[in-house]
JSON list of C-alpha atoms in Angstrom, two decimals:
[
{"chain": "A", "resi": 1, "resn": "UNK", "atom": "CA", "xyz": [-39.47, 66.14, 157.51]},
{"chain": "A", "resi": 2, "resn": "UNK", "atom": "CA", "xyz": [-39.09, 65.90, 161.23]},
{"chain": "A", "resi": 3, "resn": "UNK", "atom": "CA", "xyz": [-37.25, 67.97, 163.19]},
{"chain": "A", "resi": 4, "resn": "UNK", "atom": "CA", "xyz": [-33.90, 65.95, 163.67]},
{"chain": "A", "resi": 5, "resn": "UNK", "atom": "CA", "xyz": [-33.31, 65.13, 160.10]},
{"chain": "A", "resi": 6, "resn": "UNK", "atom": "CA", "xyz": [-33.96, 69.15, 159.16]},
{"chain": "A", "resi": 7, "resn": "UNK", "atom": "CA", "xyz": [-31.38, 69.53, 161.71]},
{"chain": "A", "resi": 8, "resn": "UNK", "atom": "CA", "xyz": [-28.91, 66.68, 160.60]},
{"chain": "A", "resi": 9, "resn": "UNK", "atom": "CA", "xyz": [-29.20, 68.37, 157.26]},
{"chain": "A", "resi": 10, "resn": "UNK", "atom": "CA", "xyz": [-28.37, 71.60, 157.86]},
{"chain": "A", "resi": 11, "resn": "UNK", "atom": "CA", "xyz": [-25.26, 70.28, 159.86]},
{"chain": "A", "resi": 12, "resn": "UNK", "atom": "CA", "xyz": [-24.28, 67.83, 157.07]},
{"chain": "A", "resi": 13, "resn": "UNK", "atom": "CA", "xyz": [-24.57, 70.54, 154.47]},
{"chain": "A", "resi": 14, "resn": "UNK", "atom": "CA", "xyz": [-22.26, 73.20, 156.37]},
{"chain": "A", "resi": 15, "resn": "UNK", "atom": "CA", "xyz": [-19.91, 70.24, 157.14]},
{"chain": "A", "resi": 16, "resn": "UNK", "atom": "CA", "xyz": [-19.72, 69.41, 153.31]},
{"chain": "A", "resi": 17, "resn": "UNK", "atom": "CA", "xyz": [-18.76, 72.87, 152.77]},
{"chain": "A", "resi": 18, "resn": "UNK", "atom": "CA", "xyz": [-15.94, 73.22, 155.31]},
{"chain": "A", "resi": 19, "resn": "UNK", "atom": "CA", "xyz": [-18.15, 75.98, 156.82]},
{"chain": "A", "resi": 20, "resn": "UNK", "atom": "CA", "xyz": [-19.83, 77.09, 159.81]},
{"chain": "A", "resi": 21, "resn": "UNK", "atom": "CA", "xyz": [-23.07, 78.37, 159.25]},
{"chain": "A", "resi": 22, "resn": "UNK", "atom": "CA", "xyz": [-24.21, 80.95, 162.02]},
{"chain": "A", "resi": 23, "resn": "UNK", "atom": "CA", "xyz": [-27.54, 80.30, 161.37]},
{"chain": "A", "resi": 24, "resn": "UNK", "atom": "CA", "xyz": [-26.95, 76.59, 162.89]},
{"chain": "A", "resi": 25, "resn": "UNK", "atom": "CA", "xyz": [-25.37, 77.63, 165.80]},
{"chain": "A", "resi": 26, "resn": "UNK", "atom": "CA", "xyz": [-27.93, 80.33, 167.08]},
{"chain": "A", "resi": 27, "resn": "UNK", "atom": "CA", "xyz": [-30.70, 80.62, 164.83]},
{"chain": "A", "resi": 28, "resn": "UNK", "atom": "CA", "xyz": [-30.01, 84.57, 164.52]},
{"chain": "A", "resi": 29, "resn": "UNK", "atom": "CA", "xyz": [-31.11, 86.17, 161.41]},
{"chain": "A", "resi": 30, "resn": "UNK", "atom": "CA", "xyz": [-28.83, 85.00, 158.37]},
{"chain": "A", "resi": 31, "resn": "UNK", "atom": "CA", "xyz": [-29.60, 87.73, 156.19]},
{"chain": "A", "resi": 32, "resn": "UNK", "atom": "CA", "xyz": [-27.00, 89.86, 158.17]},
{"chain": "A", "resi": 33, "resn": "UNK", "atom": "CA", "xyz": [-24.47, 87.41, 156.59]},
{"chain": "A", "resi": 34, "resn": "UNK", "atom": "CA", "xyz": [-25.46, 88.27, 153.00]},
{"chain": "A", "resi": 35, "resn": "UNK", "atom": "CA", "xyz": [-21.74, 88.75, 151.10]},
{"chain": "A", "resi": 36, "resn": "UNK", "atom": "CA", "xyz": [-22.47, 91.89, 148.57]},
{"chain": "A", "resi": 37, "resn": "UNK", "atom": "CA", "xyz": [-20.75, 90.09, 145.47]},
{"chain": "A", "resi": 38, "resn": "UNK", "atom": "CA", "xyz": [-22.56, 86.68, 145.82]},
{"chain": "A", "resi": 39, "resn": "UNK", "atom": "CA", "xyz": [-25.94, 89.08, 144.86]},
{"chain": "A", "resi": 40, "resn": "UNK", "atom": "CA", "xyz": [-28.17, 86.44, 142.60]},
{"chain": "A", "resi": 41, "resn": "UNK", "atom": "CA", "xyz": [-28.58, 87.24, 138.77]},
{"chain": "A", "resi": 42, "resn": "UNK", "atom": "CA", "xyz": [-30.91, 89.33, 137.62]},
{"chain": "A", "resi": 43, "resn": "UNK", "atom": "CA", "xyz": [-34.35, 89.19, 138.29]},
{"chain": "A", "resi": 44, "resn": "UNK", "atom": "CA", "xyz": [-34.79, 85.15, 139.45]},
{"chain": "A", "resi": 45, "resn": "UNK", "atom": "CA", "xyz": [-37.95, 85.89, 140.39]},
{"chain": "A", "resi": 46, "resn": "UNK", "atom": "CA", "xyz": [-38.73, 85.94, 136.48]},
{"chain": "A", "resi": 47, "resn": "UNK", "atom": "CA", "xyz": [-36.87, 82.26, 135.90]},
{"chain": "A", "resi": 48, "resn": "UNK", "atom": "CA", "xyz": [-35.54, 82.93, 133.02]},
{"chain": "A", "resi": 49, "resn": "UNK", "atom": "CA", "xyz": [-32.93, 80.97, 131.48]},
{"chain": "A", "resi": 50, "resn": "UNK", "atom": "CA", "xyz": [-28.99, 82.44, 132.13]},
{"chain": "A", "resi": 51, "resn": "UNK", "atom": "CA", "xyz": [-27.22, 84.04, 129.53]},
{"chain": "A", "resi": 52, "resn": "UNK", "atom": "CA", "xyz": [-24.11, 83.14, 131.17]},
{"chain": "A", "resi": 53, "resn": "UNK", "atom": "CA", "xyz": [-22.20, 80.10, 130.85]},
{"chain": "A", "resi": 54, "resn": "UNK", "atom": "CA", "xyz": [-22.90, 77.97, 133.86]},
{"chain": "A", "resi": 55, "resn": "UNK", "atom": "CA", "xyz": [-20.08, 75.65, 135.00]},
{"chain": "A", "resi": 56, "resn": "UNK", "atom": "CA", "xyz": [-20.31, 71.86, 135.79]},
{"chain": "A", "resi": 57, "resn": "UNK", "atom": "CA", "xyz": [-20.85, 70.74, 139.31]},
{"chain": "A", "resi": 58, "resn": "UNK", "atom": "CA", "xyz": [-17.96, 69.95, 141.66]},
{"chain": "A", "resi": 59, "resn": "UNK", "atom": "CA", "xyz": [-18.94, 67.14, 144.36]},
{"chain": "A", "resi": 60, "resn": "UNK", "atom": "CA", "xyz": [-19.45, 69.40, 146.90]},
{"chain": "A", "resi": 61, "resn": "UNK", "atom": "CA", "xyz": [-22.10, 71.60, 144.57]},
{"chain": "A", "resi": 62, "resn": "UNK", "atom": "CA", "xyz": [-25.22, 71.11, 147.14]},
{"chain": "A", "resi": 63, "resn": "UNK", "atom": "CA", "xyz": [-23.41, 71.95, 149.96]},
{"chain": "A", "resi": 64, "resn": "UNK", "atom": "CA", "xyz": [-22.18, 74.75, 148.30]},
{"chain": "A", "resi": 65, "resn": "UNK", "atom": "CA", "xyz": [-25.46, 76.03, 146.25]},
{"chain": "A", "resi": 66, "resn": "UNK", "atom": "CA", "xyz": [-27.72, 75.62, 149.65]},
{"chain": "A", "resi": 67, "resn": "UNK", "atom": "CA", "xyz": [-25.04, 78.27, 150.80]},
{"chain": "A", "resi": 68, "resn": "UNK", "atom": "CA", "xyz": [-25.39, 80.31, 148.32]},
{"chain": "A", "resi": 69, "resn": "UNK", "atom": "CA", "xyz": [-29.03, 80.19, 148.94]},
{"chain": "A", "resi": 70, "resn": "UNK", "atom": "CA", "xyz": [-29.06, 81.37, 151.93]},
{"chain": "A", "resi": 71, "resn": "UNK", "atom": "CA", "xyz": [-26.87, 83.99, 151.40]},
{"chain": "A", "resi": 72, "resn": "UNK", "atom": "CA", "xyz": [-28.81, 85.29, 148.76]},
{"chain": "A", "resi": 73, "resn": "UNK", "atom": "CA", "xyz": [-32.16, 84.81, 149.88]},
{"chain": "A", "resi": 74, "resn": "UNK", "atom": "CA", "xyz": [-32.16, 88.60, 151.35]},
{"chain": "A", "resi": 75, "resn": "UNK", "atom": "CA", "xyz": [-31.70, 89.63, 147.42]},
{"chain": "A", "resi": 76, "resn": "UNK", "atom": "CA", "xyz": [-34.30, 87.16, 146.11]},
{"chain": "A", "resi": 77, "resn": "UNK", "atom": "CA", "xyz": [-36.95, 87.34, 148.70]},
{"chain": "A", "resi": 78, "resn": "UNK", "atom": "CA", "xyz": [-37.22, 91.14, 149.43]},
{"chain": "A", "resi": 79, "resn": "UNK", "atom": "CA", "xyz": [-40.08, 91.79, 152.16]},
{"chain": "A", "resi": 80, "resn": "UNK", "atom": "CA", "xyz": [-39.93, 88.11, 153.63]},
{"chain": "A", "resi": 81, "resn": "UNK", "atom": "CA", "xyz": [-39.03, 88.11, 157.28]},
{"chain": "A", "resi": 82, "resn": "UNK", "atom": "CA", "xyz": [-35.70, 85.93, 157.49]},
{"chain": "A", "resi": 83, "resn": "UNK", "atom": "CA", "xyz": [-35.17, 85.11, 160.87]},
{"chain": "A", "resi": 84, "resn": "UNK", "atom": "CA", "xyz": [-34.85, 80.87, 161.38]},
{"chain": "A", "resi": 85, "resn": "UNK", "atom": "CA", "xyz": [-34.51, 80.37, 157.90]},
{"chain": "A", "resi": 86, "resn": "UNK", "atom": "CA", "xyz": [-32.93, 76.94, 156.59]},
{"chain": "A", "resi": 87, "resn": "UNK", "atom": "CA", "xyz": [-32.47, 74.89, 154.02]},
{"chain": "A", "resi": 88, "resn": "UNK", "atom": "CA", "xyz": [-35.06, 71.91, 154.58]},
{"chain": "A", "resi": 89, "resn": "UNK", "atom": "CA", "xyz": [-33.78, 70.38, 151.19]},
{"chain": "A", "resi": 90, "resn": "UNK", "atom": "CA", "xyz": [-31.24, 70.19, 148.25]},
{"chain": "A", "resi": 91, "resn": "UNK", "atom": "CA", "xyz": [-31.17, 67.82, 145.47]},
{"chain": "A", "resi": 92, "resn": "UNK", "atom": "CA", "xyz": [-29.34, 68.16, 142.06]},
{"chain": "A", "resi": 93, "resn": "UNK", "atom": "CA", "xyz": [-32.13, 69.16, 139.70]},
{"chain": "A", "resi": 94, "resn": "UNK", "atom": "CA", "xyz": [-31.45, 66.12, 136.73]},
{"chain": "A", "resi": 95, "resn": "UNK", "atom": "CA", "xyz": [-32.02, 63.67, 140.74]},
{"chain": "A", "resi": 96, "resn": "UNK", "atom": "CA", "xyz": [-35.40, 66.05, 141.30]},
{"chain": "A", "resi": 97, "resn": "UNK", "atom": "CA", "xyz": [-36.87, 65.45, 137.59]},
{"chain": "A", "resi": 98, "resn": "UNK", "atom": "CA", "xyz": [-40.18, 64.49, 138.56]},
{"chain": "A", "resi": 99, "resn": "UNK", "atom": "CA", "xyz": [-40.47, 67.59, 140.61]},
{"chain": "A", "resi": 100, "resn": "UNK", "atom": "CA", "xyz": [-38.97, 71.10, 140.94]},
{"chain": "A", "resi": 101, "resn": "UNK", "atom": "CA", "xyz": [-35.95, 69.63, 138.91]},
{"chain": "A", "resi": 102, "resn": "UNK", "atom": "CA", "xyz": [-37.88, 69.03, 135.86]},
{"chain": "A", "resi": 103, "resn": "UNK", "atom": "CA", "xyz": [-38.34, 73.12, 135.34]},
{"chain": "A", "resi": 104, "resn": "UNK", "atom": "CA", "xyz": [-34.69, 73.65, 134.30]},
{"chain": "A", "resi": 105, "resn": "UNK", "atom": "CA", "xyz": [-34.66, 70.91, 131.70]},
{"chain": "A", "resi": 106, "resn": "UNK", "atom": "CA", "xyz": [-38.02, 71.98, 130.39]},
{"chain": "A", "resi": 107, "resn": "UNK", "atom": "CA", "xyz": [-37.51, 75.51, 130.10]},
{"chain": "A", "resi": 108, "resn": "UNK", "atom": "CA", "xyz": [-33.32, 75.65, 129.53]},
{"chain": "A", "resi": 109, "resn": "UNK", "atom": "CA", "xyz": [-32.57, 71.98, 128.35]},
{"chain": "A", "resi": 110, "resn": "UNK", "atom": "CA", "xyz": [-30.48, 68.76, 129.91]},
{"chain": "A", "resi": 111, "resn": "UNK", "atom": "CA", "xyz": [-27.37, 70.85, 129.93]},
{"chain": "A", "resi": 112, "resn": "UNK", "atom": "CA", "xyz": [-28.87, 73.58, 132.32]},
{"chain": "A", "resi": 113, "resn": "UNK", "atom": "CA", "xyz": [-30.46, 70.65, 134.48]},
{"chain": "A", "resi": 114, "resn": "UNK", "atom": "CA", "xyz": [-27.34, 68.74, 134.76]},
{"chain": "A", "resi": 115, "resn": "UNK", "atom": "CA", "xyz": [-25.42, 71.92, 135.99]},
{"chain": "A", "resi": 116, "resn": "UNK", "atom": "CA", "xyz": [-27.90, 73.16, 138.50]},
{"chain": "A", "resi": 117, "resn": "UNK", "atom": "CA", "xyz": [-29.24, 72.33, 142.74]},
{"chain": "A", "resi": 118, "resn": "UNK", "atom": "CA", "xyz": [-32.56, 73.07, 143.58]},
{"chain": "A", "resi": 119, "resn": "UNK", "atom": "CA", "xyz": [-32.65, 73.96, 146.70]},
{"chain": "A", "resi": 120, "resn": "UNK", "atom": "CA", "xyz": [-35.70, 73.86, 148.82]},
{"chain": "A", "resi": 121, "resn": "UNK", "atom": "CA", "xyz": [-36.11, 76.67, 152.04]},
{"chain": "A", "resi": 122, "resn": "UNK", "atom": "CA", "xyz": [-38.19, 77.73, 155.04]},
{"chain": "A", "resi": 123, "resn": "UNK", "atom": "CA", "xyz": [-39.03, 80.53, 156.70]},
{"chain": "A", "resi": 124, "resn": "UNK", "atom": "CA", "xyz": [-40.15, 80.07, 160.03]},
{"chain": "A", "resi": 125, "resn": "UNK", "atom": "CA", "xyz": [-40.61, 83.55, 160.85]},
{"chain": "A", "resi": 126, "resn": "UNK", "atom": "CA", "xyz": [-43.67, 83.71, 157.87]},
{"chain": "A", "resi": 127, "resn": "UNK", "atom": "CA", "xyz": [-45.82, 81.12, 159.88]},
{"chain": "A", "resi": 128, "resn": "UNK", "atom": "CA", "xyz": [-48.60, 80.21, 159.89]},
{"chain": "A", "resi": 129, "resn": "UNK", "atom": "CA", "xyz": [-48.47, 81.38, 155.58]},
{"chain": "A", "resi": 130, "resn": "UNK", "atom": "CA", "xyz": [-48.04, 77.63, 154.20]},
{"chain": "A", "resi": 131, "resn": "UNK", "atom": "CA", "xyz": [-46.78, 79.60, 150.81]},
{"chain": "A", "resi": 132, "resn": "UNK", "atom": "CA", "xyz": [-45.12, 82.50, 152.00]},
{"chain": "A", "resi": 133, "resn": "UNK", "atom": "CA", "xyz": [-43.09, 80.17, 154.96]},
{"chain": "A", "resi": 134, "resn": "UNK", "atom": "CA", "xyz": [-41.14, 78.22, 152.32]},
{"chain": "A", "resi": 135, "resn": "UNK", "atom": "CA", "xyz": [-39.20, 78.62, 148.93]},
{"chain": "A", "resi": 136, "resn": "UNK", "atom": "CA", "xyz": [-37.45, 77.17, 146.14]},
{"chain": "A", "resi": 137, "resn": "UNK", "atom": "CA", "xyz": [-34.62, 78.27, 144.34]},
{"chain": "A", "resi": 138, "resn": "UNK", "atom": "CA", "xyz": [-32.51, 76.82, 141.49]},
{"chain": "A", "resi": 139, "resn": "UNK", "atom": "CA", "xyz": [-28.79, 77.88, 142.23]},
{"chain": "A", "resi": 140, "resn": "UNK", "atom": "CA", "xyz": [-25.97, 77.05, 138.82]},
{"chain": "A", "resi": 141, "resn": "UNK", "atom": "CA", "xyz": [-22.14, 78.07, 139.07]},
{"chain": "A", "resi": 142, "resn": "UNK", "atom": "CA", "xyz": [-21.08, 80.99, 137.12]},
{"chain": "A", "resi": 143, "resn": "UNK", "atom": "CA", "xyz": [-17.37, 81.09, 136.92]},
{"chain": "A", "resi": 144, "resn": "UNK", "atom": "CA", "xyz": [-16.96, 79.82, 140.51]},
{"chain": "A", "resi": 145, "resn": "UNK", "atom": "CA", "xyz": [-19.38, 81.17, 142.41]},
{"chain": "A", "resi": 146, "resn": "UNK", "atom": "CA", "xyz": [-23.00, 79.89, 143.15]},
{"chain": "A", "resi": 147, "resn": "UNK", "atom": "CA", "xyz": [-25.44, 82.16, 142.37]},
{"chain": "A", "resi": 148, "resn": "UNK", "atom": "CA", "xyz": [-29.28, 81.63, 142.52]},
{"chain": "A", "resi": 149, "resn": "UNK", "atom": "CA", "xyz": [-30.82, 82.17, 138.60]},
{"chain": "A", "resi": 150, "resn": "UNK", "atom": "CA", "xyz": [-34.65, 81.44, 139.17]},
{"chain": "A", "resi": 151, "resn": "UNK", "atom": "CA", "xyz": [-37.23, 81.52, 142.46]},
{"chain": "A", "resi": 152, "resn": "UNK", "atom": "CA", "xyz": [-39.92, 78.86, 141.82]},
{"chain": "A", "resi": 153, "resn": "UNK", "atom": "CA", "xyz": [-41.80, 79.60, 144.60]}
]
């Protein structure tokens, strides 16, 4: 993906969300932003299916679950130097079937697909690591917040 599109990405994604992400405007470290109640469920690094009920997707879901992402991201990838980070990608999972998507309707069902963003990441800061610069979560919403339930990479 080349470097404007990341960028008109990232821009159309906080715009969908009505929010300004400060990670846009000076590429400072967005773990500081990390909200303490938006902490992911336990132990996504696992991928386990939720127990919790998750809710269906408003129209502004992959704004919001890319969000999410990044806010959690501190939680979910403990040791992983931060700084830069983005979202390079986010696709409802049931649109992503053929590829990262596919993992929530294999391993929870349709129902868990059809309510859930995968939502693709990069960590600049972890170059020149191909695997350790980039990461992919699958974020659901659990009565009305976006939490992240499973790391896939």
């Amino acid at each position: 993906m080349t470097r404007l599109r990341r960028a008109l990405v990232a821009v159309l994604v906080a715009a969908l969300a009505g929010i300004v992400v400060p990670l846009l405007a000076g590429g400072s470290d967005y773990a500081a932003q990390a909200n303490p109640t938006s902490q992911p469920l336990p132990e996504p690094s696992q991928g386990r299916c939720p127990k919790r009920h998750m809710q269906r997707l408003p129209r502004d879901a992959v704004a919001r679950a890319t969000l999410a992402a990044l806010d959690q991201a501190p939680a979910v990838y403990r040791g992983t130097r931060l700084k830069g980070m983005r979202a390079t990608e986010a696709i409802l999972a049931r649109l992503d079937d053929p590829g990262r998507g596919g993992y929530a309707r294999v391993k929870c069902g349709r129902r868990v697909q059809n309510r859930t963003v995968v939502v693709y990441l990069e960590f600049p800061a972890m170059r020149p690591s191909a695997s350790l610069s980039q990461g992919v979560v699958l974020v659901s919403r659990f009565a009305g917040e976006y939490r992240v339930w499973a790391q896939l990479h």
